[in-house]
Short mmCIF file of C-alpha atoms and ligand atoms in Angstrom, two decimals:
data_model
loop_
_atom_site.label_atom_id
_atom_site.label_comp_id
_atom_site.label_asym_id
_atom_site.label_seq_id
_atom_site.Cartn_x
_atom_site.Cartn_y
_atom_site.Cartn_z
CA UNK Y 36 38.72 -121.94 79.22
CA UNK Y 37 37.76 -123.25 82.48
CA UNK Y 38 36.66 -126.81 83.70
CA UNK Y 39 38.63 -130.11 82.47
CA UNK Y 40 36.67 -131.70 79.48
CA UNK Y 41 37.79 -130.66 76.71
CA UNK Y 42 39.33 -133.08 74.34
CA UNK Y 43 38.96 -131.61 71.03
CA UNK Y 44 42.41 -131.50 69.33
CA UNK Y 45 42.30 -128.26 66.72
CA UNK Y 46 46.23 -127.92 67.03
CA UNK Y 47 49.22 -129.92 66.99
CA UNK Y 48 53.09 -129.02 66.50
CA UNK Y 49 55.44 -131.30 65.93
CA UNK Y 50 59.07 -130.67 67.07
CA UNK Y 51 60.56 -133.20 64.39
CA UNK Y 52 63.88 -134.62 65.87
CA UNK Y 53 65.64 -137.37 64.95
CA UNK Y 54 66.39 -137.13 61.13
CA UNK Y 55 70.35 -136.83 61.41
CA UNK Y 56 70.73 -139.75 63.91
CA UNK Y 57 67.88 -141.67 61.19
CA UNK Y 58 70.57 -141.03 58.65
CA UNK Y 59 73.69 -142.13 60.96
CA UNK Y 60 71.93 -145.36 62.02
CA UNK Y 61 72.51 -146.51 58.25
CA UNK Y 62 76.11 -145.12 57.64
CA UNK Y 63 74.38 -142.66 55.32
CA UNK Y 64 75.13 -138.42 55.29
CA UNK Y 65 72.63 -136.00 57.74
CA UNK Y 66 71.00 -134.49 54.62
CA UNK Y 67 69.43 -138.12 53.41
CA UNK Y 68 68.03 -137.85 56.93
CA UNK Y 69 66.15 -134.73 56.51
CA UNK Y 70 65.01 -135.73 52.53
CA UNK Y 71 63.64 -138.70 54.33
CA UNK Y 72 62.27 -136.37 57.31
CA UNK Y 73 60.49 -134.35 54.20
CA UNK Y 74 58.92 -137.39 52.71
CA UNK Y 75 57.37 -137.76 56.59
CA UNK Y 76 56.07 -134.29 56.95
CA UNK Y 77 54.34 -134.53 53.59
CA UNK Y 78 52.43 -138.13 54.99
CA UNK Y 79 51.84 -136.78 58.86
CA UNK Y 80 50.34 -133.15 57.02
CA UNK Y 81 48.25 -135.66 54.53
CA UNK Y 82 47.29 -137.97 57.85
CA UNK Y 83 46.48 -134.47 59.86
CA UNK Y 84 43.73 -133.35 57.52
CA UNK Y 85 42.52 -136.78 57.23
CA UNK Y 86 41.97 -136.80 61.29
CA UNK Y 87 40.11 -133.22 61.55
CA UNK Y 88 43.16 -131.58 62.77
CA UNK Y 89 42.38 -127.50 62.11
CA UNK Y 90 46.42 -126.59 62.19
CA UNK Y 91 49.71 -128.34 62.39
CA UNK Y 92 52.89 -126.47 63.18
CA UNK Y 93 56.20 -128.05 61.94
CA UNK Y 94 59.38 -126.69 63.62
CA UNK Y 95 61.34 -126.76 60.12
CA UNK Y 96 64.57 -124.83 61.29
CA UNK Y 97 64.85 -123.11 64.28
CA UNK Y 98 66.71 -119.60 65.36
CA UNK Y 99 69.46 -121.90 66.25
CA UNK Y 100 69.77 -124.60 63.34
CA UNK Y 101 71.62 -122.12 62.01
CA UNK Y 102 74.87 -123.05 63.48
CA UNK Y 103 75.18 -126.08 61.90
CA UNK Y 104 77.26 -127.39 58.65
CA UNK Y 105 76.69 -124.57 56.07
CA UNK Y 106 76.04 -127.19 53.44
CA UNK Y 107 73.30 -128.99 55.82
CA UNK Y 108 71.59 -125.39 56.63
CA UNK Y 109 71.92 -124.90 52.80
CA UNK Y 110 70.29 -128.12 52.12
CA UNK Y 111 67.52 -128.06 54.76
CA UNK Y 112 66.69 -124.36 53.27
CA UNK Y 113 66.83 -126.47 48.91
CA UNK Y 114 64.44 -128.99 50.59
CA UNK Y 115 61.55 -126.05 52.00
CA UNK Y 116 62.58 -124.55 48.92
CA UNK Y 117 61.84 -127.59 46.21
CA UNK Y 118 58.91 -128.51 48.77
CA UNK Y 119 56.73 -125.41 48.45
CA UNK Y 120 57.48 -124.90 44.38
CA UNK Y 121 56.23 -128.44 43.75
CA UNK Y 122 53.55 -129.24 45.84
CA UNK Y 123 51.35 -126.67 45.03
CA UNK Y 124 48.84 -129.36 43.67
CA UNK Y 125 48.87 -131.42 46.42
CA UNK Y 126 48.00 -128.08 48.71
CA UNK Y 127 45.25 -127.49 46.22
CA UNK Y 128 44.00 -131.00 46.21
CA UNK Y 129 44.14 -131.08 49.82
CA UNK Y 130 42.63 -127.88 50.56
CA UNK Y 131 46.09 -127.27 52.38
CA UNK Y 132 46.67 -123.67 53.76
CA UNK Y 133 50.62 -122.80 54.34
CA UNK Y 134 51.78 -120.39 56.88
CA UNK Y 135 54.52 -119.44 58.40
CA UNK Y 136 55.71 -118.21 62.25
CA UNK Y 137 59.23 -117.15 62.61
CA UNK Y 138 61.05 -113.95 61.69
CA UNK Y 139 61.39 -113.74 57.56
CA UNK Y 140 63.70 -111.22 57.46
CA UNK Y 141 66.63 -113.72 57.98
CA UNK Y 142 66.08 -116.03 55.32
CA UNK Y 143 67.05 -115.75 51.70
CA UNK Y 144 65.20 -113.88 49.42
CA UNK Y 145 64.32 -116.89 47.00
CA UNK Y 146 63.04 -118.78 49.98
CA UNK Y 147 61.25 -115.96 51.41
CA UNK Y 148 59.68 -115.35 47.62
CA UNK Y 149 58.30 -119.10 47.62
CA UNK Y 150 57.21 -118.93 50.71
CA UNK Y 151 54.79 -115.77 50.14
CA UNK Y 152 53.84 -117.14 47.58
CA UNK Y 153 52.67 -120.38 48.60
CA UNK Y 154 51.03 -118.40 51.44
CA UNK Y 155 49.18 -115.95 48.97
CA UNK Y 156 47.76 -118.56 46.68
CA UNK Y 157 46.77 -121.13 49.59
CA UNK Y 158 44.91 -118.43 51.66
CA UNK Y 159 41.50 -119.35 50.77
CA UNK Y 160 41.70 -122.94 51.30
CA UNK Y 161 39.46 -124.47 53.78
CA UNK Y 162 41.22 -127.04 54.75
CA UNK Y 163 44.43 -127.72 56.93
CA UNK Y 164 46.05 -125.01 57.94
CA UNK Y 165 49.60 -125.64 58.03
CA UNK Y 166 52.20 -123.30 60.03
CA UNK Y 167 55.70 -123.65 58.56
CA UNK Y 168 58.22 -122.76 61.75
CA UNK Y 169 60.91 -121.45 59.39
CA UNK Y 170 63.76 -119.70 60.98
CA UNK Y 171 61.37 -119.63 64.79
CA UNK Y 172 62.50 -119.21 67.74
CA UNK Y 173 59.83 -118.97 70.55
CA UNK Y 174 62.23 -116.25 72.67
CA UNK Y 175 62.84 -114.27 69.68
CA UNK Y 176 59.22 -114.45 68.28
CA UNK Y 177 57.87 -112.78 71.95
CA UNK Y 178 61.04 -110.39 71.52
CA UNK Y 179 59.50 -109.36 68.06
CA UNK Y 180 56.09 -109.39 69.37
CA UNK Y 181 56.83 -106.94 71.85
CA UNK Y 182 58.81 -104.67 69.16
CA UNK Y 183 55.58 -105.17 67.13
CA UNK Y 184 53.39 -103.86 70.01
CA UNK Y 185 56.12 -100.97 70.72
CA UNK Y 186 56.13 -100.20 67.08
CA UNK Y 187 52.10 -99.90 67.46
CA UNK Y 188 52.46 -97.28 69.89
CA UNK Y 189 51.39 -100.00 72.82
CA UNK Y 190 53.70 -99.05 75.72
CA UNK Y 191 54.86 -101.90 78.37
CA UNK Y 192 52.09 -100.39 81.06
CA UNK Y 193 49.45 -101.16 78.05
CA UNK Y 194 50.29 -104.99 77.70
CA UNK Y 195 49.20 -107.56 79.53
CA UNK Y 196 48.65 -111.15 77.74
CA UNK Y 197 45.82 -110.81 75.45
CA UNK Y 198 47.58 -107.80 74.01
CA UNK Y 199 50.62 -109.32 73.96
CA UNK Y 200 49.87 -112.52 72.10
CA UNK Y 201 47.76 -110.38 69.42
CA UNK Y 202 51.88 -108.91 67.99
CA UNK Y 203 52.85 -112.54 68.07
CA UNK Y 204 52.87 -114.25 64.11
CA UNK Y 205 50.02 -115.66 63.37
CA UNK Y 206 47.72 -114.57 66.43
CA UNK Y 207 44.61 -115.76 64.62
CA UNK Y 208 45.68 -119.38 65.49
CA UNK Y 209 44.64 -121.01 68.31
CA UNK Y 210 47.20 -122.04 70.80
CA UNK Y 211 48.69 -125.83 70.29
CA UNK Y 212 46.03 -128.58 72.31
CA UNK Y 213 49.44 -131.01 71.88
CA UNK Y 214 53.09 -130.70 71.34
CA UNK Y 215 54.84 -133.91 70.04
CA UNK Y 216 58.19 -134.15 69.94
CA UNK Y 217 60.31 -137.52 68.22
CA UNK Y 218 63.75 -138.59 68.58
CA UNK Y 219 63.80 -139.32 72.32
CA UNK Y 220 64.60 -136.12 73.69
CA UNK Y 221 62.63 -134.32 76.76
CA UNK Y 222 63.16 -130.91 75.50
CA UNK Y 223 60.63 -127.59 74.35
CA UNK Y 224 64.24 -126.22 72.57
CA UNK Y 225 62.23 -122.95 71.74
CA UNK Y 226 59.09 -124.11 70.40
CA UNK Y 227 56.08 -122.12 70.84
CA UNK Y 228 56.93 -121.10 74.33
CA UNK Y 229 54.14 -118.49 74.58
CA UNK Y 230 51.43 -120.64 72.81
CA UNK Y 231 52.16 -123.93 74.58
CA UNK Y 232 51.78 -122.67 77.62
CA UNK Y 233 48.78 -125.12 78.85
CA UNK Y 234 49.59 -127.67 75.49
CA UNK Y 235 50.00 -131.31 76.40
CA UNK Y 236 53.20 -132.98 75.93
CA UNK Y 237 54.44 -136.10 73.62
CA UNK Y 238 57.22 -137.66 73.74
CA UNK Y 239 58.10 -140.15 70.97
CA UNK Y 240 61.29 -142.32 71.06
CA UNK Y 241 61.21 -142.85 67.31
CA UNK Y 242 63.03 -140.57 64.83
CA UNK Y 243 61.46 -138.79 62.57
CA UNK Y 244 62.02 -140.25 59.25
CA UNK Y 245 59.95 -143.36 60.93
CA UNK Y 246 56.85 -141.63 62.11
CA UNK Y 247 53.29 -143.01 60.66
CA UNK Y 248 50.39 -142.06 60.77
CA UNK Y 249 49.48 -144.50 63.24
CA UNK Y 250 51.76 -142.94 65.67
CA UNK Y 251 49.82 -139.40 65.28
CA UNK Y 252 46.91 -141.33 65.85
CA UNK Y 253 48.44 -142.80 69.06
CA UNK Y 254 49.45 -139.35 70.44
CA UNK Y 255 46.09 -138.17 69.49
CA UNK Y 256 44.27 -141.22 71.68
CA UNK Y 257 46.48 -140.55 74.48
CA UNK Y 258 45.63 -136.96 74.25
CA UNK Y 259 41.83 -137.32 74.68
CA UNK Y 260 42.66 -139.81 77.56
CA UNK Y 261 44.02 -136.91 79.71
CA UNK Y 262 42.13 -134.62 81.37
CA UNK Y 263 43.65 -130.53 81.12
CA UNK Y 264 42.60 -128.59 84.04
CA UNK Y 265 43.87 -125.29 82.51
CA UNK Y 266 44.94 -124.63 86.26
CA UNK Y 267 41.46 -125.01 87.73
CA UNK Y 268 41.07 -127.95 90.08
CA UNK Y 269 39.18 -131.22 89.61
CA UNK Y 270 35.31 -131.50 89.12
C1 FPP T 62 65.77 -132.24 63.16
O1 FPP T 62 66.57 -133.37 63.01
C2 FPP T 62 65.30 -131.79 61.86
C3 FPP T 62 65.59 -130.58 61.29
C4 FPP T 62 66.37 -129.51 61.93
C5 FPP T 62 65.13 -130.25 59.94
C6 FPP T 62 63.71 -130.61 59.71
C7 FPP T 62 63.33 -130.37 58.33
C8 FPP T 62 62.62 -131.23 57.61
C9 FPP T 62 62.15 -132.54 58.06
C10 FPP T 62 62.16 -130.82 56.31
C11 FPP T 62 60.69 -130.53 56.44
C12 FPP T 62 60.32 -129.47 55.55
C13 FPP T 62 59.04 -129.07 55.33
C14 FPP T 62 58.83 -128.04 54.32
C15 FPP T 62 57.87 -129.63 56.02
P1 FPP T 62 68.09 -133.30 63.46
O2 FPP T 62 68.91 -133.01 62.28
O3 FPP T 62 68.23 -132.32 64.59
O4 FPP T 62 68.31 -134.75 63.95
P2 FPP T 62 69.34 -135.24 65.05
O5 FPP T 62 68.86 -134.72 66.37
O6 FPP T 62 69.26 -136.72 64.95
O7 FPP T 62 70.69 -134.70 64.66
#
């Protein structure tokens, strides 16, 4: 897309830092951080339908969070777990739609089990679509991509960027319009690498356990503020 006026927002992902230095602040363990850091998600997704958003991607646990405390990456996993066997209802009463990006074959099979089948019985919701980064890692999701397009019988002389982003996970989804990120750090750390390629950026210096709603609806005013040139120059 050409030209600089468009200020729709279809697609935010949220890079949701913060929740272990939430939990510090307040002498109390990391995981009460990330219970608290659920409880968040579960308002922003609410406040995301409410505003017209068409898809929000949460970076849940990336290729990387797996080097951390087995009994916090066992905890973060009961949480997605506990989170997608009871809130069917709300999905259903919010016309939610889960997905996932990332690579499944990593995660436990009674994770991966919930997962497909919160997936399976949300797929004909209208509303809110939302993409569960579970175990994504924007390097490794291109690396599977291009195994994917291998795989397909697409050789490297075949691909150029179209092709390429039709092996990537969920190529139906437009790329993100905004990437937020909380906790105060300047960083992409992996996130959608491909698909943010032309996404706005924003930065929050709150942790995520304290994000509102009114702070989405900040980043989403300052997004229509800017103007995205997609590379083209000014008109
Ligand atoms: C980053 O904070 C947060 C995580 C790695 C886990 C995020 C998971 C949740 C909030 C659960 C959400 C689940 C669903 C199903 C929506 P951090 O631990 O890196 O914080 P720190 O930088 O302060 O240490």
């Amino acid at each position: 897309m050409a030209g600089g006026r468009e200020h729709v927002c279809r697609h935010v992902g949220i890079i949701m830092d913060g929740n272990g230095r939430w939990a510090q602040a307040r002498g109390l363990p990391r995981t009460s951080g990330h219970l608290e850091g659920l409880k968040t998600a579960r308002r922003i997704v609410e406040a995301a339908g409410k505003l017209g958003l068409s898809y929000l991607t949460l970076y849940v646990f990336s290729t990387e969070n797996w080097k951390r405390a087995q009994g916090e990456v066992d905890f973060i996993m009961g949480l997605v777990k506990a989170h997608l066997l009871r809130e069917m209802d709300f999905y259903r009463e919010n016309g939610i739609r889960i997905r996932h990006a990332g690579d499944e074959t990593a995660l436990n099979a009674d994770i991966r089990a919930e997962l497909r089948k919160a997936m399976d019985q949300t797929k004909n919701f209208p509303g809110l679509q939302v993409v569960l980064a579970l175990n994504y890692g924007g390097r490794d999701e291109i690396v599977r991509a291009v195994r994917r397009a291998a795989a397909a019988g697409v050789g490297a002389g075949g691909l150029d960027e179209k092709g390429l982003s039709s092996f990537l996970d969920n190529p139906d989804i437009p790329d993100p319009d905004l990437i937020v990120r909380t906790g105060g750090d300047f960083r992409s750390s992996n996130f959608l690498l491909w698909e943010s390629a032309y996404a706005e950026f924003a930065f929050s210096p709150k942790f995520w356990p304290d994000w509102t709603e009114a702070d989405l609806r900040d980043a989403l005013a300052d997004f229509g503020s800017r103007e995205r040139r997609y590379g083209d120059t000014k008109r």
